[in-house]
Amino acid sequence: MPKIFAHTKFLLYICEKFRYEKNRSMENPFKFGSIVEGNYFTDRAQEVAYIRQYIEGPNHLILISPRRFGKSSVVRKALRESGRDSITLNLQHMVSVNDLAAALLKELFKAHPLEQLRHFFTHFRVIPTISSNPLTGAIEVAFQPGMDSTVVLEDVMALLDRVGGNGERLVIVLDEFQEILDIAPHLDKQLRAIMQQQQQINYILLGSQESMMTDIFENKKSPFYHFGELMRLKKLPYDDFEQYISSRLQSCCPDCSETLAKQILDYTQCHPYYGQQLAAEIWQLAMLGIPQEELFDAALNHIVETHNLDYERLWQNFTRTSKWIFKRLALNLPLQTGEYRTSTIYSALKKLQKDGYVNYSTHYEIEDPYFQYYIRQIL
Ligand SMILES: Nc1ncnc2c1ncn2[C@@H]1O[C@H](COP(=O)(O)OP(=O)(O)OP(=O)(O)O)[C@@H](O)[C@H]1O
Ligand SMILES: [Mg+2]
């Protein structure tokens, strides 16, 4: 081989290797699944301002949206910007009132060293066991089983109020708040009675089960009737989300980043989580060298294939009426055909909505666009 060609070939090899290593080390610019912050967070300026304004005052806020619309992320951003002291707890993980009280204390210890709080415990009627895990340094809190849970909860809540009274009001975020109805009988009544007495806490209560949350805060018979301002989080606005996605796809698909961003948003209907997931998959495949014109379908297929087994199992367990509803929704066909009674369709839809498989905004839609894709494939 002439010397000049061997040299060019070597240079090409180096360039290719460099491109591969560079791509390999580049981080996916899209994130889905957990709370997003910084560069991964887009829009929501108005919502952040609204939440901030709310917690500046003495009132409480209730934030409702279907799963994975961005509740936790928007609240985290508002809290960070406000610089306020806060603790966050997901009620889904609580199995008893004592468990809830212990978890609240544990969260408090993350922000305030035990030493600073020791004097507050003089008011406690039931003293918790507090230990430090020597491996992680994390503080563990437990109340002896059998202790009067009303007293335990009252003491912990009073302590939180006193901590809030030390300076600025403390913000307590309770996620999946509708779970209070399941943790223990009458917990809603008990908690409301305690919260009513507190002066130094702003509550932000989050929930993804629309009907249960509305019932808790809008039903006159509920102890939490009109407890705070109700705020509903919507999907991300099209233009902003499109800009966010296309600017990040520029690096891997400069010629078609806008087209791809539009395809992604049309397909996922601007759903924050599913939009980010599809964009992340497209970016990944582009980095692996999949031709640009094949990217969208390849990404969609890959995601659905990954979930195929789950979808299959899910599908098998739905009732006949639910399957019928899914098929009609997947094909954008009307539900009033006379095949099923309106009341049957309505109650099946309510159950699917409660379980998070169907969302309602201006119309009913299947929550997961990839499950919709799966259904279309099996029809
Ligand atoms: N403002 C945002 N900008 C960009 N992506 C977002 C934004 N908000 C949410 N997302 C996307 O949605 C995902 C879920 O966000 P987050 O966990 O905040 O939602 P959630 O409503 O609290 O969910 P869950 O119902 O599971 O508690 C994020 O991982 C991210 O992919
Ligand atoms: Mg959340």
mmCIF file of C-alpha atoms and ligand atoms in Angstrom:
data_model
loop_
_atom_site.group_PDB
_atom_site.id
_atom_site.type_symbol
_atom_site.label_atom_id
_atom_site.label_comp_id
_atom_site.label_asym_id
_atom_site.label_seq_id
_atom_site.Cartn_x
_atom_site.Cartn_y
_atom_site.Cartn_z
ATOM 1 C CA MET A 1 0.000 0.000 0.000
ATOM 2 C CA PRO A 2 1.412 3.460 -0.917
ATOM 3 C CA LYS A 3 2.647 5.266 2.171
ATOM 4 C CA ILE A 4 0.225 8.231 1.745
ATOM 5 C CA PHE A 5 -2.870 5.922 1.806
ATOM 6 C CA ALA A 6 -1.675 4.074 4.868
ATOM 7 C CA HIS A 7 -1.259 7.402 6.602
ATOM 8 C CA THR A 8 -4.787 8.618 5.624
ATOM 9 C CA LYS A 9 -6.266 5.319 6.731
ATOM 10 C CA PHE A 10 -4.529 5.652 10.079
ATOM 11 C CA LEU A 11 -5.861 9.227 10.468
ATOM 12 C CA LEU A 12 -9.383 8.072 9.615
ATOM 13 C CA TYR A 13 -9.077 5.318 12.188
ATOM 14 C CA ILE A 14 -7.989 7.806 14.844
ATOM 15 C CA CYS A 15 -10.869 10.182 13.954
ATOM 16 C CA GLU A 16 -13.410 7.361 14.104
ATOM 17 C CA LYS A 17 -12.033 6.140 17.403
ATOM 18 C CA PHE A 18 -12.103 9.679 18.781
ATOM 19 C CA ARG A 19 -15.719 10.156 17.628
ATOM 20 C CA TYR A 20 -16.702 6.833 19.252
ATOM 21 C CA GLU A 21 -15.005 7.658 22.545
ATOM 22 C CA LYS A 22 -16.450 11.182 22.522
ATOM 23 C CA ASN A 23 -19.983 9.881 21.922
ATOM 24 C CA ARG A 24 -19.520 7.203 24.506
ATOM 25 C CA SER A 25 -18.566 9.715 27.127
ATOM 26 C CA MET A 26 -21.383 12.143 26.259
ATOM 27 C CA GLU A 27 -24.265 11.995 28.677
ATOM 28 C CA ASN A 28 -27.781 11.531 27.455
ATOM 29 C CA PRO A 29 -29.306 15.044 27.606
ATOM 30 C CA PHE A 30 -32.740 13.656 28.490
ATOM 31 C CA LYS A 31 -33.824 12.286 31.825
ATOM 32 C CA PHE A 32 -36.939 10.392 32.785
ATOM 33 C CA GLY A 33 -38.106 8.562 35.865
ATOM 34 C CA SER A 34 -36.982 10.639 38.780
ATOM 35 C CA ILE A 35 -37.141 14.276 39.815
ATOM 36 C CA VAL A 36 -35.582 16.585 37.229
ATOM 37 C CA GLU A 37 -33.552 19.670 38.049
ATOM 38 C CA GLY A 38 -31.143 22.079 36.378
ATOM 39 C CA ASN A 39 -30.633 21.407 32.690
ATOM 40 C CA TYR A 40 -33.184 18.630 32.621
ATOM 41 C CA PHE A 41 -35.967 20.896 33.828
ATOM 42 C CA THR A 42 -37.926 23.058 31.426
ATOM 43 C CA ASP A 43 -40.729 25.621 31.579
ATOM 44 C CA ARG A 44 -43.069 25.750 34.631
ATOM 45 C CA ALA A 45 -41.934 29.308 35.413
ATOM 46 C CA GLN A 46 -45.482 30.378 36.278
ATOM 47 C CA GLU A 47 -46.147 27.302 38.391
ATOM 48 C CA VAL A 48 -42.877 27.740 40.293
ATOM 49 C CA ALA A 49 -43.710 31.404 40.953
ATOM 50 C CA TYR A 50 -47.204 30.456 42.089
ATOM 51 C CA ILE A 51 -45.978 27.797 44.507
ATOM 52 C CA ARG A 52 -43.358 30.156 45.883
ATOM 53 C CA GLN A 53 -45.900 32.893 46.379
ATOM 54 C CA TYR A 54 -48.162 30.483 48.175
ATOM 55 C CA ILE A 55 -45.634 29.278 50.664
ATOM 56 C CA GLU A 56 -44.596 32.841 51.422
ATOM 57 C CA GLY A 57 -48.023 33.262 53.000
ATOM 58 C CA PRO A 58 -49.747 31.360 55.788
ATOM 59 C CA ASN A 59 -51.753 29.062 53.488
ATOM 60 C CA HIS A 60 -51.463 25.511 52.261
ATOM 61 C CA LEU A 61 -51.316 24.206 48.710
ATOM 62 C CA ILE A 62 -52.740 21.058 47.168
ATOM 63 C CA LEU A 63 -51.185 19.999 43.893
ATOM 64 C CA ILE A 64 -52.931 17.400 41.756
ATOM 65 C CA SER A 65 -51.940 15.816 38.449
ATOM 66 C CA PRO A 66 -51.855 12.365 36.891
ATOM 67 C CA ARG A 67 -48.718 10.300 37.481
ATOM 68 C CA ARG A 68 -45.405 11.624 36.205
ATOM 69 C CA PHE A 69 -46.556 15.065 35.102
ATOM 70 C CA GLY A 70 -43.808 16.701 37.162
ATOM 71 C CA LYS A 71 -45.327 17.462 40.586
ATOM 72 C CA SER A 72 -42.266 16.526 42.627
ATOM 73 C CA SER A 73 -39.915 18.336 40.239
ATOM 74 C CA VAL A 74 -41.861 21.595 40.209
ATOM 75 C CA VAL A 75 -42.217 21.609 44.000
ATOM 76 C CA ARG A 76 -38.509 20.823 44.462
ATOM 77 C CA LYS A 77 -37.610 23.749 42.184
ATOM 78 C CA ALA A 78 -39.915 26.149 44.007
ATOM 79 C CA LEU A 79 -38.506 25.071 47.366
ATOM 80 C CA ARG A 80 -34.904 25.395 46.223
ATOM 81 C CA GLU A 81 -35.541 28.849 44.810
ATOM 82 C CA SER A 82 -37.300 29.972 47.957
ATOM 83 C CA GLY A 83 -34.470 28.647 50.135
ATOM 84 C CA ARG A 84 -37.031 27.510 52.669
ATOM 85 C CA ASP A 85 -36.503 24.691 55.117
ATOM 86 C CA SER A 86 -38.575 21.695 54.091
ATOM 87 C CA ILE A 87 -39.179 18.026 54.586
ATOM 88 C CA THR A 88 -40.745 15.701 52.046
ATOM 89 C CA LEU A 89 -42.461 12.407 52.679
ATOM 90 C CA ASN A 90 -44.246 9.957 50.416
ATOM 91 C CA LEU A 91 -47.270 8.542 52.238
ATOM 92 C CA GLN A 92 -47.321 5.550 49.917
ATOM 93 C CA HIS A 93 -44.470 4.067 51.917
ATOM 94 C CA MET A 94 -46.219 4.362 55.316
ATOM 95 C CA VAL A 95 -47.898 1.364 56.885
ATOM 96 C CA SER A 96 -49.049 2.785 60.231
ATOM 97 C CA VAL A 97 -49.432 6.055 62.144
ATOM 98 C CA ASN A 98 -46.314 5.345 64.214
ATOM 99 C CA ASP A 99 -44.457 4.677 61.004
ATOM 100 C CA LEU A 100 -45.586 8.054 59.670
ATOM 101 C CA ALA A 101 -44.536 9.839 62.864
ATOM 102 C CA ALA A 102 -41.120 8.128 62.831
ATOM 103 C CA ALA A 103 -40.605 8.972 59.153
ATOM 104 C CA LEU A 104 -41.419 12.650 59.759
ATOM 105 C CA LEU A 105 -38.833 12.797 62.518
ATOM 106 C CA LYS A 106 -36.273 10.985 60.408
ATOM 107 C CA GLU A 107 -36.742 13.502 57.591
ATOM 108 C CA LEU A 108 -36.395 16.326 60.066
ATOM 109 C CA PHE A 109 -33.068 14.944 61.278
ATOM 110 C CA LYS A 110 -31.749 15.096 57.721
ATOM 111 C CA ALA A 111 -32.073 18.880 57.799
ATOM 112 C CA HIS A 112 -31.452 19.513 61.500
ATOM 113 C CA PRO A 113 -28.814 17.684 63.525
ATOM 114 C CA LEU A 114 -30.202 15.830 66.513
ATOM 115 C CA GLU A 115 -28.133 18.020 68.836
ATOM 116 C CA GLN A 116 -30.075 21.113 67.782
ATOM 117 C CA LEU A 117 -33.382 19.430 68.462
ATOM 118 C CA ARG A 118 -32.625 17.594 71.682
ATOM 119 C CA HIS A 119 -34.335 20.172 73.911
ATOM 120 C CA PHE A 120 -37.603 19.833 71.965
ATOM 121 C CA PHE A 121 -37.932 16.233 73.142
ATOM 122 C CA THR A 122 -38.578 17.311 76.707
ATOM 123 C CA HIS A 123 -42.220 17.777 75.626
ATOM 124 C CA PHE A 124 -42.538 14.238 74.337
ATOM 125 C CA ARG A 125 -44.879 11.884 76.158
ATOM 126 C CA VAL A 126 -43.540 8.857 74.279
ATOM 127 C CA ILE A 127 -39.794 8.963 73.658
ATOM 128 C CA PRO A 128 -38.694 7.413 70.359
ATOM 129 C CA THR A 129 -35.652 5.198 69.965
ATOM 130 C CA ILE A 130 -33.125 7.137 67.911
ATOM 131 C CA SER A 131 -30.048 5.418 66.551
ATOM 132 C CA SER A 132 -27.385 6.170 64.031
ATOM 133 C CA ASN A 133 -26.426 3.686 61.349
ATOM 134 C CA PRO A 134 -22.603 3.525 61.611
ATOM 135 C CA LEU A 135 -22.222 2.531 57.954
ATOM 136 C CA THR A 136 -24.353 5.204 56.331
ATOM 137 C CA GLY A 137 -24.491 7.777 59.107
ATOM 138 C CA ALA A 138 -28.270 7.887 58.646
ATOM 139 C CA ILE A 139 -30.441 8.428 61.701
ATOM 140 C CA GLU A 140 -33.032 5.734 62.394
ATOM 141 C CA VAL A 141 -36.163 6.518 64.399
ATOM 142 C CA ALA A 142 -38.669 4.046 65.836
ATOM 143 C CA PHE A 143 -41.535 4.089 68.307
ATOM 144 C CA GLN A 144 -42.138 0.967 70.313
ATOM 145 C CA PRO A 145 -45.023 -1.012 68.893
ATOM 146 C CA GLY A 146 -48.192 -0.695 70.939
ATOM 147 C CA MET A 147 -47.606 2.951 71.881
ATOM 148 C CA ASP A 148 -50.675 5.180 71.610
ATOM 149 C CA SER A 149 -50.396 6.396 68.034
ATOM 150 C CA THR A 150 -52.519 9.508 68.677
ATOM 151 C CA VAL A 151 -50.059 10.706 71.315
ATOM 152 C CA VAL A 152 -47.057 9.809 69.172
ATOM 153 C CA LEU A 153 -48.359 11.735 66.160
ATOM 154 C CA GLU A 154 -49.423 14.745 68.239
ATOM 155 C CA ASP A 155 -45.985 14.998 69.848
ATOM 156 C CA VAL A 156 -44.127 14.764 66.553
ATOM 157 C CA MET A 157 -46.394 17.298 64.857
ATOM 158 C CA ALA A 158 -46.017 19.689 67.792
ATOM 159 C CA LEU A 159 -42.246 19.373 67.514
ATOM 160 C CA LEU A 160 -42.386 20.174 63.785
ATOM 161 C CA ASP A 161 -44.433 23.271 64.561
ATOM 162 C CA ARG A 162 -41.883 24.404 67.146
ATOM 163 C CA VAL A 163 -39.005 23.888 64.695
ATOM 164 C CA GLY A 164 -40.950 26.012 62.172
ATOM 165 C CA GLY A 165 -41.426 28.623 64.871
ATOM 166 C CA ASN A 166 -37.665 28.930 65.291
ATOM 167 C CA GLY A 167 -37.330 31.047 62.197
ATOM 168 C CA GLU A 168 -39.190 30.880 58.908
ATOM 169 C CA ARG A 169 -42.153 28.548 58.696
ATOM 170 C CA LEU A 170 -41.211 24.972 57.865
ATOM 171 C CA VAL A 171 -42.592 23.547 54.597
ATOM 172 C CA ILE A 172 -43.852 19.978 54.794
ATOM 173 C CA VAL A 173 -44.505 18.206 51.503
ATOM 174 C CA LEU A 174 -46.655 15.096 51.727
ATOM 175 C CA ASP A 175 -46.662 13.141 48.481
ATOM 176 C CA GLU A 176 -49.465 10.740 47.472
ATOM 177 C CA PHE A 177 -51.545 12.350 50.193
ATOM 178 C CA GLN A 178 -54.676 10.354 49.312
ATOM 179 C CA GLU A 179 -52.958 7.395 51.047
ATOM 180 C CA ILE A 180 -53.955 8.811 54.470
ATOM 181 C CA LEU A 181 -57.286 7.139 53.853
ATOM 182 C CA ASP A 182 -55.543 3.744 53.819
ATOM 183 C CA ILE A 183 -52.845 4.059 56.482
ATOM 184 C CA ALA A 184 -55.227 3.873 59.452
ATOM 185 C CA PRO A 185 -58.919 4.455 60.110
ATOM 186 C CA HIS A 186 -59.779 8.093 60.921
ATOM 187 C CA LEU A 187 -56.206 9.270 60.315
ATOM 188 C CA ASP A 188 -57.594 12.049 58.127
ATOM 189 C CA LYS A 189 -59.681 13.371 61.019
ATOM 190 C CA GLN A 190 -56.806 13.048 63.470
ATOM 191 C CA LEU A 191 -54.308 14.737 61.188
ATOM 192 C CA ARG A 192 -56.663 17.580 60.313
ATOM 193 C CA ALA A 193 -57.329 18.273 63.995
ATOM 194 C CA ILE A 194 -53.584 18.511 64.659
ATOM 195 C CA MET A 195 -52.781 20.549 61.550
ATOM 196 C CA GLN A 196 -55.463 23.048 62.477
ATOM 197 C CA GLN A 197 -53.546 23.921 65.625
ATOM 198 C CA GLN A 198 -50.217 24.399 63.875
ATOM 199 C CA GLN A 199 -49.119 27.956 63.112
ATOM 200 C CA GLN A 200 -45.603 27.582 61.774
ATOM 201 C CA ILE A 201 -45.948 25.128 58.918
ATOM 202 C CA ASN A 202 -46.881 25.408 55.242
ATOM 203 C CA TYR A 203 -48.179 22.180 53.834
ATOM 204 C CA ILE A 204 -47.892 21.180 50.201
ATOM 205 C CA LEU A 205 -50.009 18.103 49.625
ATOM 206 C CA LEU A 206 -49.471 16.210 46.383
ATOM 207 C CA GLY A 207 -51.578 13.506 44.838
ATOM 208 C CA SER A 208 -51.994 11.678 41.569
ATOM 209 C CA GLN A 209 -55.369 10.093 42.172
ATOM 210 C CA GLU A 210 -57.583 12.877 40.964
ATOM 211 C CA SER A 211 -60.925 11.542 42.187
ATOM 212 C CA MET A 212 -59.671 10.657 45.680
ATOM 213 C CA MET A 213 -57.822 13.951 46.057
ATOM 214 C CA THR A 214 -60.849 15.931 44.905
ATOM 215 C CA ASP A 215 -62.999 14.016 47.348
ATOM 216 C CA ILE A 216 -60.621 14.716 50.250
ATOM 217 C CA PHE A 217 -60.456 18.456 49.586
ATOM 218 C CA GLU A 218 -63.763 19.261 47.905
ATOM 219 C CA ASN A 219 -66.250 17.067 49.721
ATOM 220 C CA LYS A 220 -67.962 18.984 52.504
ATOM 221 C CA LYS A 221 -68.003 15.897 54.705
ATOM 222 C CA SER A 222 -64.252 15.362 54.476
ATOM 223 C CA PRO A 223 -62.116 16.683 57.389
ATOM 224 C CA PHE A 224 -59.801 18.294 54.796
ATOM 225 C CA TYR A 225 -62.618 20.165 53.043
ATOM 226 C CA HIS A 226 -61.116 23.388 51.615
ATOM 227 C CA PHE A 227 -57.894 22.900 53.556
ATOM 228 C CA GLY A 228 -55.867 24.833 51.001
ATOM 229 C CA GLU A 229 -55.679 26.119 47.466
ATOM 230 C CA LEU A 230 -56.174 23.440 44.826
ATOM 231 C CA MET A 231 -53.745 23.600 41.917
ATOM 232 C CA ARG A 232 -53.789 21.280 38.932
ATOM 233 C CA LEU A 233 -50.547 20.653 37.062
ATOM 234 C CA LYS A 234 -50.956 20.242 33.305
ATOM 235 C CA LYS A 235 -48.664 18.721 30.701
ATOM 236 C CA LEU A 236 -45.736 20.819 29.482
ATOM 237 C CA PRO A 237 -46.618 23.479 26.872
ATOM 238 C CA TYR A 238 -45.899 22.343 23.311
ATOM 239 C CA ASP A 239 -43.651 25.175 22.105
ATOM 240 C CA ASP A 240 -41.367 25.151 25.088
ATOM 241 C CA PHE A 241 -41.029 21.380 25.251
ATOM 242 C CA GLU A 242 -40.379 21.265 21.510
ATOM 243 C CA GLN A 243 -37.599 23.795 21.825
ATOM 244 C CA TYR A 244 -36.135 21.849 24.762
ATOM 245 C CA ILE A 245 -36.097 18.566 22.846
ATOM 246 C CA SER A 246 -34.962 19.851 19.457
ATOM 247 C CA SER A 247 -32.058 21.864 20.893
ATOM 248 C CA ARG A 248 -30.803 18.732 22.654
ATOM 249 C CA LEU A 249 -31.188 16.551 19.581
ATOM 250 C CA GLN A 250 -29.110 19.026 17.558
ATOM 251 C CA SER A 251 -25.879 17.346 18.593
ATOM 252 C CA CYS A 252 -26.861 13.929 17.215
ATOM 253 C CA CYS A 253 -29.313 14.758 14.416
ATOM 254 C CA PRO A 254 -28.626 18.299 13.197
ATOM 255 C CA ASP A 255 -30.721 17.873 10.026
ATOM 256 C CA CYS A 256 -33.894 16.594 11.592
ATOM 257 C CA SER A 257 -33.912 17.642 15.246
ATOM 258 C CA GLU A 258 -37.019 19.824 14.837
ATOM 259 C CA THR A 259 -38.951 17.193 12.919
ATOM 260 C CA LEU A 260 -38.074 14.576 15.499
ATOM 261 C CA ALA A 261 -39.061 16.863 18.382
ATOM 262 C CA LYS A 262 -42.461 17.445 16.774
ATOM 263 C CA GLN A 263 -42.923 13.714 16.158
ATOM 264 C CA ILE A 264 -42.065 12.966 19.773
ATOM 265 C CA LEU A 265 -44.515 15.521 21.134
ATOM 266 C CA ASP A 266 -47.312 14.580 18.770
ATOM 267 C CA TYR A 267 -46.891 10.973 19.745
ATOM 268 C CA THR A 268 -46.636 11.454 23.484
ATOM 269 C CA GLN A 269 -49.083 14.380 23.577
ATOM 270 C CA CYS A 270 -46.575 16.543 25.455
ATOM 271 C CA HIS A 271 -46.469 14.151 28.401
ATOM 272 C CA PRO A 272 -43.333 15.253 30.329
ATOM 273 C CA TYR A 273 -42.149 11.760 31.256
ATOM 274 C CA TYR A 274 -42.992 9.901 28.030
ATOM 275 C CA GLY A 275 -41.652 12.788 25.941
ATOM 276 C CA GLN A 276 -38.321 12.690 27.726
ATOM 277 C CA GLN A 277 -38.218 8.888 27.511
ATOM 278 C CA LEU A 278 -38.731 8.800 23.740
ATOM 279 C CA ALA A 279 -36.241 11.615 23.202
ATOM 280 C CA ALA A 280 -33.667 9.798 25.352
ATOM 281 C CA GLU A 281 -34.121 6.617 23.333
ATOM 282 C CA ILE A 282 -33.791 8.470 20.010
ATOM 283 C CA TRP A 283 -30.625 10.198 21.198
ATOM 284 C CA GLN A 284 -29.173 6.869 22.310
ATOM 285 C CA LEU A 285 -29.888 5.168 18.984
ATOM 286 C CA ALA A 286 -28.549 8.142 17.035
ATOM 287 C CA MET A 287 -25.307 7.844 18.962
ATOM 288 C CA LEU A 288 -25.135 4.192 17.971
ATOM 289 C CA GLY A 289 -25.274 5.238 14.332
ATOM 290 C CA ILE A 290 -28.883 4.360 13.386
ATOM 291 C CA PRO A 291 -29.776 6.371 10.233
ATOM 292 C CA GLN A 292 -31.784 9.512 10.985
ATOM 293 C CA GLU A 293 -34.841 8.496 8.949
ATOM 294 C CA GLU A 294 -35.166 5.261 10.951
ATOM 295 C CA LEU A 295 -34.676 6.774 14.390
ATOM 296 C CA PHE A 296 -38.259 7.475 15.436
ATOM 297 C CA ASP A 297 -39.690 4.047 14.584
ATOM 298 C CA ALA A 298 -36.629 2.244 15.921
ATOM 299 C CA ALA A 299 -36.899 4.069 19.265
ATOM 300 C CA LEU A 300 -40.624 3.414 19.566
ATOM 301 C CA ASN A 301 -40.187 -0.263 18.744
ATOM 302 C CA HIS A 302 -37.341 -0.612 21.169
ATOM 303 C CA ILE A 303 -39.307 0.883 24.074
ATOM 304 C CA VAL A 304 -42.352 -1.270 23.363
ATOM 305 C CA GLU A 305 -40.206 -4.407 23.008
ATOM 306 C CA THR A 306 -38.606 -3.684 26.378
ATOM 307 C CA HIS A 307 -42.031 -3.563 28.016
ATOM 308 C CA ASN A 308 -43.658 -6.267 25.942
ATOM 309 C CA LEU A 309 -43.857 -8.844 28.725
ATOM 310 C CA ASP A 310 -45.376 -6.378 31.212
ATOM 311 C CA TYR A 311 -47.880 -5.187 28.645
ATOM 312 C CA GLU A 312 -48.849 -8.759 27.814
ATOM 313 C CA ARG A 313 -49.479 -9.582 31.477
ATOM 314 C CA LEU A 314 -51.328 -6.335 32.012
ATOM 315 C CA TRP A 315 -53.531 -6.913 29.002
ATOM 316 C CA GLN A 316 -54.459 -10.437 30.056
ATOM 317 C CA ASN A 317 -55.684 -9.208 33.435
ATOM 318 C CA PHE A 318 -58.085 -6.549 32.164
ATOM 319 C CA THR A 319 -61.810 -7.256 32.034
ATOM 320 C CA ARG A 320 -63.552 -7.645 28.682
ATOM 321 C CA THR A 321 -65.126 -4.199 29.021
ATOM 322 C CA SER A 322 -61.763 -2.586 29.807
ATOM 323 C CA LYS A 323 -60.134 -4.271 26.808
ATOM 324 C CA TRP A 324 -62.941 -2.989 24.615
ATOM 325 C CA ILE A 325 -62.479 0.541 25.993
ATOM 326 C CA PHE A 326 -58.713 0.376 25.424
ATOM 327 C CA LYS A 327 -59.189 -0.735 21.832
ATOM 328 C CA ARG A 328 -61.609 2.111 21.112
ATOM 329 C CA LEU A 329 -59.317 4.682 22.752
ATOM 330 C CA ALA A 330 -56.235 3.305 20.978
ATOM 331 C CA LEU A 331 -57.956 3.757 17.627
ATOM 332 C CA ASN A 332 -59.534 7.132 18.544
ATOM 333 C CA LEU A 333 -63.021 5.702 18.095
ATOM 334 C CA PRO A 334 -66.115 6.880 20.020
ATOM 335 C CA LEU A 335 -67.212 4.917 23.083
ATOM 336 C CA GLN A 336 -70.954 5.416 22.690
ATOM 337 C CA THR A 337 -71.811 2.684 20.203
ATOM 338 C CA GLY A 338 -74.635 0.939 22.011
ATOM 339 C CA GLU A 339 -72.441 -2.131 22.530
ATOM 340 C CA TYR A 340 -72.153 -1.428 26.273
ATOM 341 C CA ARG A 341 -74.426 0.536 28.557
ATOM 342 C CA THR A 342 -73.215 4.089 29.253
ATOM 343 C CA SER A 343 -73.130 3.379 32.993
ATOM 344 C CA THR A 344 -70.948 0.269 32.430
ATOM 345 C CA ILE A 345 -68.492 2.214 30.278
ATOM 346 C CA TYR A 346 -68.435 5.100 32.732
ATOM 347 C CA SER A 347 -67.705 2.973 35.797
ATOM 348 C CA ALA A 348 -65.013 0.976 33.926
ATOM 349 C CA LEU A 349 -63.429 4.263 32.809
ATOM 350 C CA LYS A 350 -63.508 5.603 36.375
ATOM 351 C CA LYS A 351 -61.718 2.483 37.608
ATOM 352 C CA LEU A 352 -59.107 2.674 34.829
ATOM 353 C CA GLN A 353 -58.567 6.336 35.639
ATOM 354 C CA LYS A 354 -58.231 5.606 39.353
ATOM 355 C CA ASP A 355 -55.670 2.885 38.618
ATOM 356 C CA GLY A 356 -53.725 5.297 36.408
ATOM 357 C CA TYR A 357 -54.244 3.578 33.035
ATOM 358 C CA VAL A 358 -56.453 6.275 31.576
ATOM 359 C CA ASN A 359 -56.242 10.064 31.951
ATOM 360 C CA TYR A 360 -58.868 12.676 31.342
ATOM 361 C CA SER A 361 -58.199 16.262 30.327
ATOM 362 C CA THR A 362 -60.383 17.335 27.417
ATOM 363 C CA HIS A 363 -61.091 13.708 26.522
ATOM 364 C CA TYR A 364 -60.193 10.248 27.809
ATOM 365 C CA GLU A 365 -56.797 8.973 26.664
ATOM 366 C CA ILE A 366 -54.599 5.975 27.382
ATOM 367 C CA GLU A 367 -51.995 7.127 29.898
ATOM 368 C CA ASP A 368 -49.033 5.268 28.421
ATOM 369 C CA PRO A 369 -48.548 5.972 24.684
ATOM 370 C CA TYR A 370 -46.358 2.870 24.334
ATOM 371 C CA PHE A 371 -49.072 0.687 25.775
ATOM 372 C CA GLN A 372 -51.356 2.283 23.207
ATOM 373 C CA TYR A 373 -48.848 1.319 20.506
ATOM 374 C CA TYR A 374 -48.807 -2.242 21.866
ATOM 375 C CA ILE A 375 -52.612 -2.424 21.764
ATOM 376 C CA ARG A 376 -52.672 -1.183 18.165
ATOM 377 C CA GLN A 377 -50.179 -3.904 17.254
ATOM 378 C CA ILE A 378 -52.233 -6.744 18.749
ATOM 379 C CA LEU A 379 -55.540 -5.637 17.219
HETATM 380 N N1 LIG B 1 -40.383 20.608 34.129
HETATM 381 C C1 LIG B 1 -39.975 19.485 33.522
HETATM 382 N N2 LIG B 1 -39.108 19.554 32.494
HETATM 383 C C2 LIG B 1 -38.702 18.439 31.845
HETATM 384 N N3 LIG B 1 -39.109 17.198 32.168
HETATM 385 C C3 LIG B 1 -39.958 17.061 33.186
HETATM 386 C C4 LIG B 1 -40.421 18.194 33.930
HETATM 387 N N4 LIG B 1 -41.265 17.751 34.883
HETATM 388 C C5 LIG B 1 -41.300 16.415 34.769
HETATM 389 N N5 LIG B 1 -40.525 15.987 33.751
HETATM 390 C C6 LIG B 1 -40.356 14.578 33.322
HETATM 391 O O1 LIG B 1 -41.317 13.794 34.002
HETATM 392 C C7 LIG B 1 -40.676 12.849 34.890
HETATM 393 C C8 LIG B 1 -41.466 12.726 36.174
HETATM 394 O O2 LIG B 1 -41.334 13.901 36.964
HETATM 395 P P1 LIG B 1 -41.744 13.942 38.502
HETATM 396 O O3 LIG B 1 -41.185 12.766 39.201
HETATM 397 O O4 LIG B 1 -41.451 15.292 38.992
HETATM 398 O O5 LIG B 1 -43.334 13.773 38.334
HETATM 399 P P2 LIG B 1 -44.414 13.399 39.431
HETATM 400 O O6 LIG B 1 -45.702 13.985 38.961
HETATM 401 O O7 LIG B 1 -43.930 13.778 40.771
HETATM 402 O O8 LIG B 1 -44.443 11.807 39.293
HETATM 403 P P3 LIG B 1 -45.096 10.720 40.275
HETATM 404 O O9 LIG B 1 -46.570 10.751 39.975
HETATM 405 O O10 LIG B 1 -44.461 9.428 39.832
HETATM 406 O O11 LIG B 1 -44.761 11.118 41.676
HETATM 407 C C9 LIG B 1 -39.267 13.372 35.059
HETATM 408 O O12 LIG B 1 -38.334 12.318 35.313
HETATM 409 C C10 LIG B 1 -38.998 14.021 33.709
HETATM 410 O O13 LIG B 1 -38.632 13.066 32.753
HETATM 411 MG MG MG B 2 -43.648 12.584 42.554
#
